[in-house]
Amino acid sequence: MSIIREHTQATLSDAWRTINIDALQEDSSVNFDTATLHPPQPEISEGDARQIQSQVRQLLRGGDAEGALRGCLETPVYNGGELARETHLQTVIEVLQSIKASEMTPMLQRIYSSPGGSECLDVLMKYLYKGMAGSSSSSAGSAPRTPSRMTPQPTGFSQVGARPGAPAESTGAAMSVLLSWHEKVVEVAGLGCIGRVMTDWRRV
Amino acid sequence: MAAPEVHHLFHAPIADHSFSADRKTLAIARDTTVELYGRVGNAFKLKDELKGHDKTVTSIDIAPNSGRIVSCSQDRNALVWEPTPQGYKPTLVLLRINRAATFVRWSPSETKFAVGSGDRLIAVCYFEEENDWWVSKHLKKPIRSTVTTLAWHPNSVLLAAGSTDAHARVFSSFIKGVDARPEPTAWGERLPFNTVCGEYMNNSAGWIHSVAFSPSGDALAFAAHDSSITVVYPNAPEQPPKAVVSINTQLLPFMSLIWNGEDEIIAAGYDCEAFRFRGGSEGWQLTGALEAKGRPGLGDQREESALNMFRQMDLKGKVKDDTQLKTVHQNTITTIRPYETSGPSVRQFSSSGVDGRVVIWTV
Protein backbone atom coordinates (compact mmCIF):
# COMPACT_ATOMS: atom_id res chain seq x y z
CA MET A 1 0.00 0.00 0.00
CA SER A 2 2.62 2.46 1.08
CA ILE A 3 4.78 1.59 -1.90
CA ILE A 4 1.88 2.20 -4.19
CA ARG A 5 1.17 5.52 -2.53
CA GLU A 6 4.78 6.58 -2.71
CA HIS A 7 4.87 5.59 -6.31
CA THR A 8 1.74 7.55 -7.13
CA GLN A 9 3.06 10.54 -5.24
CA ALA A 10 6.26 10.38 -7.22
CA THR A 11 4.52 10.10 -10.55
CA LEU A 12 1.93 12.70 -9.69
CA SER A 13 4.60 15.29 -9.15
CA ASP A 14 5.43 16.63 -12.56
CA ALA A 15 8.89 17.90 -11.78
CA TRP A 16 10.29 15.41 -14.26
CA ARG A 17 8.40 17.18 -16.98
CA THR A 18 10.59 20.24 -16.58
CA ILE A 19 13.76 18.34 -17.45
CA ASN A 20 14.85 19.50 -20.84
CA ILE A 21 15.72 16.16 -22.36
CA ASP A 22 16.66 17.79 -25.65
CA ALA A 23 19.69 19.37 -24.01
CA LEU A 24 20.98 15.89 -23.14
CA GLN A 25 20.84 14.63 -26.71
CA GLU A 26 23.72 15.76 -28.78
CA ASP A 27 21.95 15.66 -32.14
CA SER A 28 18.78 17.43 -31.00
CA SER A 29 17.64 20.72 -32.40
CA VAL A 30 18.77 22.79 -29.41
CA ASN A 31 22.33 21.56 -29.87
CA PHE A 32 22.29 22.38 -33.53
CA ASP A 33 22.46 25.63 -35.43
CA THR A 34 19.30 25.56 -37.51
CA ALA A 35 20.57 28.43 -39.65
CA THR A 36 22.82 25.94 -41.42
CA LEU A 37 19.71 24.29 -42.87
CA HIS A 38 19.13 27.23 -45.18
CA PRO A 39 21.28 28.54 -47.98
CA PRO A 40 23.04 31.77 -46.95
CA GLN A 41 21.64 35.09 -48.14
CA PRO A 42 23.81 37.86 -49.61
CA GLU A 43 24.72 40.46 -47.04
CA ILE A 44 23.49 43.99 -47.64
CA SER A 45 25.32 46.75 -45.80
CA GLU A 46 23.87 50.07 -44.74
CA GLY A 47 25.69 51.75 -47.62
CA ASP A 48 24.02 49.41 -50.11
CA ALA A 49 20.64 50.08 -48.53
CA ARG A 50 21.20 53.84 -48.84
CA GLN A 51 22.23 53.44 -52.44
CA ILE A 52 19.02 51.53 -53.17
CA GLN A 53 17.13 54.24 -51.33
CA SER A 54 18.54 57.00 -53.51
CA GLN A 55 17.88 55.01 -56.68
CA VAL A 56 14.32 54.38 -55.61
CA ARG A 57 13.82 58.07 -54.78
CA GLN A 58 15.09 58.97 -58.21
CA LEU A 59 12.54 56.64 -59.79
CA LEU A 60 9.83 58.17 -57.61
CA ARG A 61 10.80 61.69 -58.68
CA GLY A 62 10.71 60.51 -62.27
CA GLY A 63 7.12 59.40 -61.71
CA ASP A 64 7.82 55.66 -62.04
CA ALA A 65 6.14 54.52 -58.82
CA GLU A 66 5.75 50.94 -60.01
CA GLY A 67 9.42 50.69 -60.91
CA ALA A 68 10.30 52.14 -57.54
CA LEU A 69 8.10 49.63 -55.73
CA ARG A 70 9.49 46.70 -57.70
CA GLY A 71 13.01 47.98 -57.21
CA CYS A 72 12.81 48.03 -53.46
CA LEU A 73 10.90 44.72 -53.24
CA GLU A 74 13.44 42.89 -55.35
CA THR A 75 16.27 43.74 -52.98
CA PRO A 76 14.98 42.93 -49.51
CA VAL A 77 17.52 43.13 -46.69
CA TYR A 78 17.52 39.57 -45.35
CA ASN A 79 21.06 39.62 -44.13
CA GLY A 80 22.26 42.93 -42.81
CA GLY A 81 22.69 45.15 -39.79
CA GLU A 82 19.85 46.80 -37.93
CA LEU A 83 20.53 50.10 -39.65
CA ALA A 84 20.45 48.60 -43.13
CA ARG A 85 17.13 46.92 -42.31
CA GLU A 86 15.61 50.13 -40.96
CA THR A 87 16.80 52.11 -43.95
CA HIS A 88 15.21 49.69 -46.35
CA LEU A 89 11.95 49.64 -44.39
CA GLN A 90 11.92 53.41 -44.66
CA THR A 91 12.50 53.19 -48.40
CA VAL A 92 9.58 50.80 -48.86
CA ILE A 93 7.26 52.93 -46.73
CA GLU A 94 8.22 56.07 -48.63
CA VAL A 95 7.23 54.38 -51.86
CA LEU A 96 3.99 53.07 -50.39
CA GLN A 97 3.03 56.51 -49.12
CA SER A 98 3.63 58.11 -52.47
CA ILE A 99 1.26 55.81 -54.34
CA LYS A 100 -2.39 56.89 -54.65
CA ALA A 101 -5.10 54.59 -53.30
CA SER A 102 -6.69 54.22 -56.72
CA GLU A 103 -3.44 52.98 -58.21
CA MET A 104 -2.76 50.31 -55.59
CA THR A 105 -4.80 47.37 -56.87
CA PRO A 106 -3.95 47.66 -60.60
CA MET A 107 -0.28 48.06 -59.73
CA LEU A 108 -0.32 45.02 -57.43
CA GLN A 109 -2.10 42.97 -60.07
CA ARG A 110 0.50 43.91 -62.68
CA ILE A 111 3.32 42.97 -60.32
CA TYR A 112 1.61 39.72 -59.28
CA SER A 113 1.10 38.53 -62.84
CA SER A 114 4.67 39.29 -63.89
CA PRO A 115 7.38 36.64 -63.41
CA GLY A 116 8.61 36.54 -59.82
CA GLY A 117 5.67 38.75 -58.81
CA SER A 118 4.29 36.44 -56.15
CA GLU A 119 7.66 36.57 -54.39
CA CYS A 120 7.64 40.39 -54.60
CA LEU A 121 4.25 40.64 -52.92
CA ASP A 122 5.43 38.27 -50.18
CA VAL A 123 8.31 40.66 -49.56
CA LEU A 124 5.89 43.60 -49.53
CA MET A 125 3.78 41.78 -46.95
CA LYS A 126 6.85 41.25 -44.77
CA TYR A 127 7.60 44.97 -44.84
CA LEU A 128 3.97 45.84 -44.09
CA TYR A 129 4.08 43.70 -40.95
CA LYS A 130 7.47 45.07 -40.00
CA GLY A 131 6.16 48.59 -40.45
CA MET A 132 3.12 47.86 -38.28
CA ALA A 133 5.26 46.26 -35.59
CA GLY A 134 7.65 49.20 -35.59
CA SER A 135 5.10 51.95 -35.39
CA SER A 136 3.12 50.32 -32.58
CA SER A 137 5.99 49.16 -30.38
CA SER A 138 7.39 52.59 -29.63
CA SER A 139 5.22 55.65 -29.70
CA ALA A 140 7.98 57.99 -30.76
CA GLY A 141 9.70 55.36 -32.59
CA SER A 142 10.18 54.33 -36.01
CA ALA A 143 7.09 56.16 -37.13
CA PRO A 144 7.79 56.63 -40.79
CA ARG A 145 7.74 60.22 -41.81
CA THR A 146 6.01 61.58 -44.83
CA PRO A 147 8.34 62.20 -47.75
CA SER A 148 7.63 65.94 -47.67
CA ARG A 149 9.24 66.25 -44.27
CA MET A 150 12.16 64.14 -45.28
CA THR A 151 15.47 65.79 -44.63
CA PRO A 152 18.57 63.86 -45.47
CA GLN A 153 20.57 63.41 -42.30
CA PRO A 154 23.75 61.46 -41.91
CA THR A 155 22.36 59.39 -39.07
CA GLY A 156 18.89 59.43 -40.53
CA PHE A 157 16.39 57.17 -39.01
CA SER A 158 17.81 56.39 -35.60
CA GLN A 159 17.95 60.07 -34.76
CA VAL A 160 14.24 60.43 -35.30
CA GLY A 161 13.65 57.52 -33.01
CA ALA A 162 15.57 59.27 -30.29
CA ARG A 163 13.53 62.44 -30.52
CA PRO A 164 11.03 62.58 -27.68
CA GLY A 165 7.34 62.98 -28.35
CA ALA A 166 7.13 62.45 -32.06
CA PRO A 167 3.73 63.46 -33.41
CA ALA A 168 1.19 60.72 -32.79
CA GLU A 169 -0.92 61.61 -35.82
CA SER A 170 1.88 60.66 -38.19
CA THR A 171 2.01 57.19 -36.61
CA GLY A 172 -1.69 56.86 -37.17
CA ALA A 173 -1.42 58.07 -40.76
CA ALA A 174 1.41 55.68 -41.50
CA MET A 175 -0.57 52.83 -39.96
CA SER A 176 -3.62 53.59 -42.07
CA VAL A 177 -1.43 53.54 -45.20
CA LEU A 178 -0.01 50.16 -44.17
CA LEU A 179 -3.45 48.78 -43.38
CA SER A 180 -4.93 49.80 -46.70
CA TRP A 181 -1.95 48.26 -48.51
CA HIS A 182 -2.37 45.10 -46.44
CA GLU A 183 -5.99 44.83 -47.53
CA LYS A 184 -5.07 45.29 -51.20
CA VAL A 185 -2.19 42.78 -51.07
CA VAL A 186 -4.45 40.12 -49.52
CA GLU A 187 -7.01 40.77 -52.26
CA VAL A 188 -4.41 40.12 -54.93
CA ALA A 189 -2.08 37.53 -53.44
CA GLY A 190 -4.59 35.78 -51.18
CA LEU A 191 -4.24 34.33 -47.72
CA GLY A 192 -1.37 32.18 -48.96
CA CYS A 193 0.74 35.33 -48.91
CA ILE A 194 0.21 35.80 -45.16
CA GLY A 195 1.01 32.13 -44.59
CA ARG A 196 4.26 32.46 -46.49
CA VAL A 197 5.30 35.50 -44.46
CA MET A 198 4.71 33.53 -41.27
CA THR A 199 6.58 30.40 -42.39
CA ASP A 200 9.47 32.14 -44.11
CA TRP A 201 12.80 32.01 -42.32
CA ARG A 202 14.11 34.99 -44.32
CA ARG A 203 13.14 37.89 -42.07
CA VAL A 204 13.34 41.51 -43.09
CA MET B 1 -18.77 15.07 -63.24
CA ALA B 2 -20.53 12.61 -61.00
CA ALA B 3 -21.56 13.84 -57.59
CA PRO B 4 -19.15 12.88 -54.80
CA GLU B 5 -20.05 10.00 -52.51
CA VAL B 6 -20.14 11.41 -48.99
CA HIS B 7 -19.87 9.26 -45.87
CA HIS B 8 -20.23 11.20 -42.65
CA LEU B 9 -18.93 8.62 -40.17
CA PHE B 10 -18.86 10.57 -36.90
CA HIS B 11 -18.23 14.00 -35.43
CA ALA B 12 -14.53 13.66 -34.68
CA PRO B 13 -11.36 14.17 -36.66
CA ILE B 14 -10.10 11.38 -38.93
CA ALA B 15 -6.32 11.23 -38.73
CA ASP B 16 -5.95 8.88 -41.69
CA HIS B 17 -8.03 6.51 -43.76
CA SER B 18 -7.28 3.57 -46.01
CA PHE B 19 -9.41 1.36 -48.25
CA SER B 20 -8.75 -2.32 -48.81
CA ALA B 21 -8.01 -3.44 -52.38
CA ASP B 22 -11.62 -4.57 -52.98
CA ARG B 23 -12.85 -1.23 -51.49
CA LYS B 24 -15.26 -3.10 -49.21
CA THR B 25 -13.34 -2.33 -46.03
CA LEU B 26 -12.43 1.13 -44.85
CA ALA B 27 -9.95 1.59 -42.00
CA ILE B 28 -10.16 4.83 -40.04
CA ALA B 29 -7.74 6.17 -37.43
CA ARG B 30 -10.02 7.59 -34.76
CA ASP B 31 -8.55 8.69 -31.45
CA THR B 32 -6.73 5.67 -29.96
CA THR B 33 -8.46 2.99 -32.04
CA VAL B 34 -8.49 1.81 -35.59
CA GLU B 35 -12.07 1.43 -36.77
CA LEU B 36 -12.96 -0.89 -39.61
CA TYR B 37 -16.04 -0.07 -41.65
CA GLY B 38 -17.64 -2.48 -44.07
CA ARG B 39 -19.62 -1.46 -47.11
CA VAL B 40 -23.32 -2.24 -46.74
CA GLY B 41 -25.18 -1.08 -49.80
CA ASN B 42 -24.30 2.56 -50.26
CA ALA B 43 -23.13 3.16 -46.72
CA PHE B 44 -20.26 2.15 -44.49
CA LYS B 45 -21.14 0.45 -41.20
CA LEU B 46 -18.80 -0.04 -38.25
CA LYS B 47 -17.65 -3.66 -38.33
CA ASP B 48 -14.69 -3.97 -36.00
CA GLU B 49 -12.55 -1.92 -33.65
CA LEU B 50 -8.85 -2.64 -33.35
CA LYS B 51 -7.66 -1.63 -29.90
CA GLY B 52 -3.97 -1.82 -29.16
CA HIS B 53 -2.64 1.69 -28.98
CA ASP B 54 -2.98 3.79 -25.87
CA LYS B 55 -2.41 7.18 -27.48
CA THR B 56 -3.77 8.86 -30.61
CA VAL B 57 -3.36 6.76 -33.73
CA THR B 58 -1.64 9.01 -36.26
CA SER B 59 -1.60 6.93 -39.41
CA ILE B 60 -2.81 3.64 -40.91
CA ASP B 61 -2.30 1.77 -44.14
CA ILE B 62 -3.81 -1.41 -45.58
CA ALA B 63 -1.52 -3.47 -47.81
CA PRO B 64 -3.56 -4.13 -50.96
CA ASN B 65 -2.44 -7.72 -51.58
CA SER B 66 -1.80 -9.24 -48.15
CA GLY B 67 -4.62 -7.35 -46.41
CA ARG B 68 -2.35 -6.59 -43.46
CA ILE B 69 -3.04 -3.32 -41.69
CA VAL B 70 -0.24 -1.29 -40.17
CA SER B 71 -1.01 1.45 -37.68
CA CYS B 72 1.24 3.82 -35.77
CA SER B 73 0.55 6.07 -32.85
CA GLN B 74 1.82 8.77 -30.56
CA ASP B 75 2.54 6.00 -28.04
CA ARG B 76 5.73 5.39 -30.11
CA ASN B 77 4.57 2.02 -31.38
CA ALA B 78 3.53 0.54 -34.66
CA LEU B 79 1.30 -2.54 -34.89
CA VAL B 80 0.85 -4.89 -37.81
CA TRP B 81 -2.67 -6.38 -37.81
CA GLU B 82 -2.70 -9.75 -39.49
CA PRO B 83 -6.09 -10.89 -40.85
CA THR B 84 -7.01 -14.33 -39.43
CA PRO B 85 -10.32 -16.21 -39.40
CA GLN B 86 -10.73 -15.15 -35.75
CA GLY B 87 -10.23 -11.49 -36.55
CA TYR B 88 -7.21 -9.26 -36.70
CA LYS B 89 -4.17 -10.32 -34.66
CA PRO B 90 -1.76 -7.52 -33.68
CA THR B 91 2.03 -7.84 -33.73
CA LEU B 92 4.17 -5.19 -32.11
CA VAL B 93 6.97 -3.74 -34.21
CA LEU B 94 10.30 -2.85 -32.59
CA LEU B 95 10.58 0.76 -33.73
CA ARG B 96 13.17 1.87 -31.13
CA ILE B 97 12.03 5.50 -31.17
CA ASN B 98 11.40 7.73 -28.17
CA ARG B 99 9.01 10.22 -29.72
CA ALA B 100 5.63 9.85 -31.39
CA ALA B 101 5.30 7.89 -34.60
CA THR B 102 3.69 10.22 -37.10
CA PHE B 103 3.22 8.48 -40.42
CA VAL B 104 3.28 4.96 -41.84
CA ARG B 105 3.07 3.51 -45.34
CA TRP B 106 3.59 0.05 -46.84
CA SER B 107 6.12 -0.20 -49.65
CA PRO B 108 4.58 -1.27 -52.99
CA SER B 109 6.28 -4.67 -52.54
CA GLU B 110 4.51 -5.02 -49.15
CA THR B 111 7.64 -6.59 -47.61
CA LYS B 112 8.57 -3.38 -45.81
CA PHE B 113 6.93 -0.34 -44.34
CA ALA B 114 8.35 2.97 -43.22
CA VAL B 115 7.39 4.87 -40.07
CA GLY B 116 8.16 8.56 -39.68
CA SER B 117 8.59 9.94 -36.20
CA GLY B 118 9.17 12.96 -34.03
CA ASP B 119 12.50 11.42 -33.11
CA ARG B 120 14.00 12.93 -36.30
CA LEU B 121 14.27 9.58 -38.00
CA ILE B 122 12.45 7.14 -40.24
CA ALA B 123 12.18 3.51 -39.14
CA VAL B 124 12.21 1.17 -42.13
CA CYS B 125 10.62 -2.05 -40.89
CA TYR B 126 10.80 -5.55 -42.36
CA PHE B 127 9.92 -9.04 -41.20
CA GLU B 128 12.70 -11.21 -39.86
CA GLU B 129 11.73 -14.84 -40.44
CA GLU B 130 14.14 -16.51 -38.00
CA ASN B 131 13.00 -14.41 -35.04
CA ASP B 132 9.39 -14.14 -36.19
CA TRP B 133 9.05 -10.40 -35.61
CA TRP B 134 9.17 -7.06 -37.37
CA VAL B 135 12.46 -5.23 -36.90
CA SER B 136 13.49 -1.79 -38.03
CA LYS B 137 16.50 0.03 -39.41
CA HIS B 138 16.79 3.76 -38.91
CA LEU B 139 17.22 6.40 -41.59
CA LYS B 140 18.67 9.21 -39.57
CA LYS B 141 21.41 11.19 -41.15
CA PRO B 142 20.46 14.62 -42.39
CA ILE B 143 16.97 14.75 -40.83
CA ARG B 144 16.80 17.64 -38.39
CA SER B 145 13.19 17.64 -37.29
CA THR B 146 9.97 15.65 -37.07
CA VAL B 147 9.19 13.57 -40.14
CA THR B 148 5.62 14.46 -41.11
CA THR B 149 5.08 12.47 -44.27
CA LEU B 150 6.50 9.65 -46.39
CA ALA B 151 6.00 8.28 -49.90
CA TRP B 152 7.39 5.21 -51.63
CA HIS B 153 8.91 5.07 -55.08
CA PRO B 154 7.37 2.32 -57.27
CA ASN B 155 10.63 0.33 -56.95
CA SER B 156 10.12 -0.07 -53.15
CA VAL B 157 13.68 1.04 -52.45
CA LEU B 158 13.56 4.82 -52.74
CA LEU B 159 11.62 6.61 -50.04
CA ALA B 160 10.66 10.29 -50.01
CA ALA B 161 10.21 12.04 -46.68
CA GLY B 162 9.02 15.50 -45.74
CA SER B 163 9.82 17.02 -42.41
CA THR B 164 9.31 20.12 -40.30
CA ASP B 165 12.84 21.31 -41.07
CA ALA B 166 11.27 22.32 -44.41
CA HIS B 167 13.18 19.77 -46.48
CA ALA B 168 11.86 17.05 -48.70
CA ARG B 169 14.42 14.27 -49.04
CA VAL B 170 14.78 11.12 -51.08
CA PHE B 171 16.51 8.22 -49.32
CA SER B 172 17.45 4.73 -50.24
CA SER B 173 15.90 2.17 -47.91
CA PHE B 174 17.59 -0.83 -49.53
CA ILE B 175 17.67 -3.83 -47.18
CA LYS B 176 19.81 -6.79 -48.08
CA GLY B 177 17.88 -10.04 -48.24
CA VAL B 178 14.54 -8.26 -48.53
CA ASP B 179 14.92 -6.14 -51.64
CA ALA B 180 16.18 -7.13 -55.04
CA ARG B 181 18.79 -4.81 -56.47
CA PRO B 182 16.80 -1.97 -58.08
CA GLU B 183 17.20 -0.77 -61.64
CA PRO B 184 19.21 2.46 -61.83
CA THR B 185 16.97 5.53 -61.99
CA ALA B 186 17.54 9.25 -62.31
CA TRP B 187 17.71 9.34 -58.51
CA GLY B 188 20.71 7.05 -58.21
CA GLU B 189 22.48 3.92 -59.42
CA ARG B 190 24.13 2.32 -56.41
CA LEU B 191 21.86 2.64 -53.45
CA PRO B 192 23.14 1.31 -50.13
CA PHE B 193 20.89 1.96 -47.11
CA ASN B 194 20.63 5.63 -46.07
CA THR B 195 21.97 7.04 -49.35
CA VAL B 196 20.57 10.57 -49.62
CA CYS B 197 19.54 10.83 -53.27
CA GLY B 198 18.17 14.34 -53.03
CA GLU B 199 17.45 17.12 -50.58
CA TYR B 200 15.09 19.89 -51.61
CA MET B 201 13.51 22.96 -50.12
CA ASN B 202 11.61 25.85 -51.64
CA ASN B 203 12.18 29.56 -51.14
CA SER B 204 9.94 30.39 -48.24
CA ALA B 205 10.52 27.04 -46.58
CA GLY B 206 7.36 25.97 -44.84
CA TRP B 207 6.87 22.65 -43.09
CA ILE B 208 6.39 19.83 -45.54
CA HIS B 209 2.91 18.32 -45.26
CA SER B 210 2.91 15.83 -48.08
CA VAL B 211 5.25 14.22 -50.60
CA ALA B 212 4.48 12.01 -53.61
CA PHE B 213 6.39 10.37 -56.43
CA SER B 214 4.85 10.59 -59.88
CA PRO B 215 3.52 7.25 -61.21
CA SER B 216 6.76 6.64 -63.14
CA GLY B 217 8.81 7.61 -60.09
CA ASP B 218 10.80 10.12 -62.13
CA ALA B 219 9.43 13.24 -60.42
CA LEU B 220 8.72 14.21 -56.85
CA ALA B 221 6.08 16.66 -55.66
CA PHE B 222 5.75 18.12 -52.21
CA ALA B 223 3.31 20.47 -50.51
CA ALA B 224 4.49 22.81 -47.80
CA HIS B 225 2.90 25.06 -45.21
CA ASP B 226 3.69 28.14 -47.32
CA SER B 227 0.68 27.28 -49.56
CA SER B 228 2.98 26.05 -52.27
CA ILE B 229 3.55 22.94 -54.30
CA THR B 230 7.01 22.12 -55.56
CA VAL B 231 7.79 19.54 -58.24
CA VAL B 232 11.34 18.23 -58.62
CA TYR B 233 12.62 16.56 -61.79
CA PRO B 234 15.96 14.85 -61.14
CA ASN B 235 18.60 14.89 -63.82
CA ALA B 236 21.09 12.16 -62.99
CA PRO B 237 22.66 10.87 -59.78
CA GLU B 238 24.87 13.36 -57.93
CA GLN B 239 23.78 16.20 -60.18
CA PRO B 240 21.50 19.17 -59.58
CA PRO B 241 17.92 18.45 -60.65
CA LYS B 242 16.78 19.12 -64.21
CA ALA B 243 14.01 21.36 -62.99
CA VAL B 244 12.49 22.45 -59.70
CA VAL B 245 9.11 24.06 -60.25
CA SER B 246 7.49 25.84 -57.34
CA ILE B 247 3.96 27.23 -57.45
CA ASN B 248 2.94 29.68 -54.75
CA THR B 249 -0.82 29.86 -54.49
CA GLN B 250 -3.28 32.36 -53.09
CA LEU B 251 -4.91 29.56 -51.10
CA LEU B 252 -4.39 28.11 -47.66
CA PRO B 253 -1.76 25.35 -47.32
CA PHE B 254 -2.27 21.87 -48.77
CA MET B 255 -2.11 18.88 -46.45
CA SER B 256 -2.06 16.07 -48.97
CA LEU B 257 -1.41 15.55 -52.65
CA ILE B 258 -1.59 12.76 -55.22
CA TRP B 259 -0.49 12.46 -58.83
CA ASN B 260 -2.94 11.76 -61.62
CA GLY B 261 -0.73 10.65 -64.49
CA GLU B 262 2.52 12.53 -65.04
CA ASP B 263 0.99 15.90 -65.78
CA GLU B 264 -1.64 16.43 -63.12
CA ILE B 265 -1.52 16.77 -59.35
CA ILE B 266 -4.53 16.88 -57.04
CA ALA B 267 -3.99 18.59 -53.70
CA ALA B 268 -6.28 19.38 -50.79
CA GLY B 269 -5.89 20.93 -47.38
CA TYR B 270 -7.01 23.81 -45.22
CA ASP B 271 -9.36 25.17 -47.89
CA CYS B 272 -11.53 22.07 -47.35
CA GLU B 273 -11.62 21.20 -51.03
CA ALA B 274 -9.39 19.65 -53.66
CA PHE B 275 -7.56 21.61 -56.34
CA ARG B 276 -6.04 20.54 -59.63
CA PHE B 277 -2.59 21.47 -60.91
CA ARG B 278 -1.41 20.77 -64.44
CA GLY B 279 2.00 21.02 -65.99
CA GLY B 280 5.33 19.40 -66.65
CA SER B 281 9.04 20.05 -66.21
CA GLU B 282 8.71 23.42 -67.96
CA GLY B 283 6.13 24.75 -65.52
CA TRP B 284 3.05 24.00 -63.44
CA GLN B 285 -0.22 25.83 -63.01
CA LEU B 286 -3.16 25.80 -60.66
CA THR B 287 -6.12 25.09 -62.92
CA GLY B 288 -8.90 25.32 -60.38
CA ALA B 289 -11.03 23.56 -57.81
CA LEU B 290 -12.31 20.06 -58.39
CA GLU B 291 -15.57 20.74 -56.67
CA ALA B 292 -18.42 22.25 -58.65
CA LYS B 293 -19.97 24.71 -56.25
CA GLY B 294 -23.59 25.71 -56.21
CA ARG B 295 -24.80 22.25 -57.21
CA PRO B 296 -28.52 21.76 -56.68
CA GLY B 297 -29.26 20.28 -53.31
CA LEU B 298 -26.18 21.76 -51.74
CA GLY B 299 -26.89 23.62 -48.54
CA ASP B 300 -30.34 24.94 -47.87
CA GLN B 301 -31.68 26.70 -50.89
CA ARG B 302 -35.12 27.11 -49.38
CA GLU B 303 -37.16 30.11 -50.26
CA GLU B 304 -36.58 33.17 -48.15
CA SER B 305 -39.77 34.84 -47.10
CA ALA B 306 -39.71 38.37 -45.78
CA LEU B 307 -41.02 37.09 -42.47
CA ASN B 308 -38.21 34.58 -42.24
CA MET B 309 -35.64 37.21 -43.10
CA PHE B 310 -36.76 39.57 -40.35
CA ARG B 311 -37.03 36.67 -37.91
CA GLN B 312 -33.43 35.69 -38.69
CA MET B 313 -32.31 39.27 -38.25
CA ASP B 314 -34.09 39.43 -34.94
CA LEU B 315 -32.83 36.09 -33.63
CA LYS B 316 -29.30 35.97 -34.98
CA GLY B 317 -28.60 39.51 -36.08
CA LYS B 318 -28.04 38.40 -39.66
CA VAL B 319 -30.08 37.47 -42.66
CA LYS B 320 -28.24 34.46 -44.00
CA ASP B 321 -27.32 31.32 -42.16
CA ASP B 322 -23.60 31.11 -42.97
CA THR B 323 -22.55 28.40 -40.54
CA GLN B 324 -22.09 25.94 -43.41
CA LEU B 325 -19.13 26.02 -45.77
CA LYS B 326 -19.96 25.77 -49.45
CA THR B 327 -17.62 22.79 -49.77
CA VAL B 328 -18.52 19.15 -49.09
CA HIS B 329 -15.91 18.85 -46.37
CA GLN B 330 -16.69 21.16 -43.50
CA ASN B 331 -13.16 21.27 -42.14
CA THR B 332 -9.56 20.71 -43.19
CA ILE B 333 -8.89 17.74 -45.47
CA THR B 334 -5.96 15.85 -44.00
CA THR B 335 -5.54 12.87 -46.34
CA ILE B 336 -6.34 12.17 -49.95
CA ARG B 337 -5.65 8.79 -51.53
CA PRO B 338 -6.27 7.19 -54.92
CA TYR B 339 -9.46 5.10 -54.76
CA GLU B 340 -9.77 3.71 -58.25
CA THR B 341 -6.91 3.87 -60.71
CA SER B 342 -6.38 2.72 -64.26
CA GLY B 343 -2.68 2.50 -64.96
CA PRO B 344 -1.01 5.74 -63.98
CA SER B 345 -4.17 7.83 -63.91
CA VAL B 346 -6.62 8.18 -61.05
CA ARG B 347 -10.32 7.76 -61.81
CA GLN B 348 -11.57 8.26 -58.30
CA PHE B 349 -9.91 9.39 -55.11
CA SER B 350 -10.99 9.50 -51.50
CA SER B 351 -10.50 12.26 -48.97
CA SER B 352 -10.87 12.41 -45.21
CA GLY B 353 -10.57 15.25 -42.81
CA VAL B 354 -11.09 16.88 -39.46
CA ASP B 355 -14.88 16.92 -39.97
CA GLY B 356 -15.25 13.11 -39.75
CA ARG B 357 -16.24 12.69 -43.38
CA VAL B 358 -14.82 10.33 -45.97
CA VAL B 359 -15.68 11.46 -49.48
CA ILE B 360 -15.10 9.60 -52.75
CA TRP B 361 -14.59 11.92 -55.69
CA THR B 362 -14.66 11.24 -59.40
CA VAL B 363 -11.84 13.03 -61.19
CSV table of C-alpha atoms in Angstrom, one decimal, chain B residues 1 211-217 219-222 229-231 233 247 256-268 274-291 336 338 340-341 343-349 361-363:
chain,number,residue,atom,x,y,z
B,1,MET,CA,-18.8,15.1,-63.2
B,211,VAL,CA,5.2,14.2,-50.6
B,212,ALA,CA,4.5,12.0,-53.6
B,213,PHE,CA,6.4,10.4,-56.4
B,214,SER,CA,4.8,10.6,-59.9
B,215,PRO,CA,3.5,7.2,-61.2
B,216,SER,CA,6.8,6.6,-63.1
B,217,GLY,CA,8.8,7.6,-60.1
B,219,ALA,CA,9.4,13.2,-60.4
B,220,LEU,CA,8.7,14.2,-56.8
B,221,ALA,CA,6.1,16.7,-55.7
B,222,PHE,CA,5.8,18.1,-52.2
B,229,ILE,CA,3.5,22.9,-54.3
B,230,THR,CA,7.0,22.1,-55.6
B,231,VAL,CA,7.8,19.5,-58.2
B,233,TYR,CA,12.6,16.6,-61.8
B,247,ILE,CA,4.0,27.2,-57.4
B,256,SER,CA,-2.1,16.1,-49.0
B,257,LEU,CA,-1.4,15.6,-52.6
B,258,ILE,CA,-1.6,12.8,-55.2
B,259,TRP,CA,-0.5,12.5,-58.8
B,260,ASN,CA,-2.9,11.8,-61.6
B,261,GLY,CA,-0.7,10.6,-64.5
B,262,GLU,CA,2.5,12.5,-65.0
B,263,ASP,CA,1.0,15.9,-65.8
B,264,GLU,CA,-1.6,16.4,-63.1
B,265,ILE,CA,-1.5,16.8,-59.3
B,266,ILE,CA,-4.5,16.9,-57.0
B,267,ALA,CA,-4.0,18.6,-53.7
B,268,ALA,CA,-6.3,19.4,-50.8
B,274,ALA,CA,-9.4,19.7,-53.7
B,275,PHE,CA,-7.6,21.6,-56.3
B,276,ARG,CA,-6.0,20.5,-59.6
B,277,PHE,CA,-2.6,21.5,-60.9
B,278,ARG,CA,-1.4,20.8,-64.4
B,279,GLY,CA,2.0,21.0,-66.0
B,280,GLY,CA,5.3,19.4,-66.7
B,281,SER,CA,9.0,20.0,-66.2
B,282,GLU,CA,8.7,23.4,-68.0
B,283,GLY,CA,6.1,24.7,-65.5
B,284,TRP,CA,3.0,24.0,-63.4
B,285,GLN,CA,-0.2,25.8,-63.0
B,286,LEU,CA,-3.2,25.8,-60.7
B,287,THR,CA,-6.1,25.1,-62.9
B,288,GLY,CA,-8.9,25.3,-60.4
B,289,ALA,CA,-11.0,23.6,-57.8
B,290,LEU,CA,-12.3,20.1,-58.4
B,291,GLU,CA,-15.6,20.7,-56.7
B,336,ILE,CA,-6.3,12.2,-50.0
B,338,PRO,CA,-6.3,7.2,-54.9
B,340,GLU,CA,-9.8,3.7,-58.2
B,341,THR,CA,-6.9,3.9,-60.7
B,343,GLY,CA,-2.7,2.5,-65.0
B,344,PRO,CA,-1.0,5.7,-64.0
B,345,SER,CA,-4.2,7.8,-63.9
B,346,VAL,CA,-6.6,8.2,-61.1
B,347,ARG,CA,-10.3,7.8,-61.8
B,348,GLN,CA,-11.6,8.3,-58.3
B,349,PHE,CA,-9.9,9.4,-55.1
B,361,TRP,CA,-14.6,11.9,-55.7
B,362,THR,CA,-14.7,11.2,-59.4
B,363,VAL,CA,-11.8,13.0,-61.2
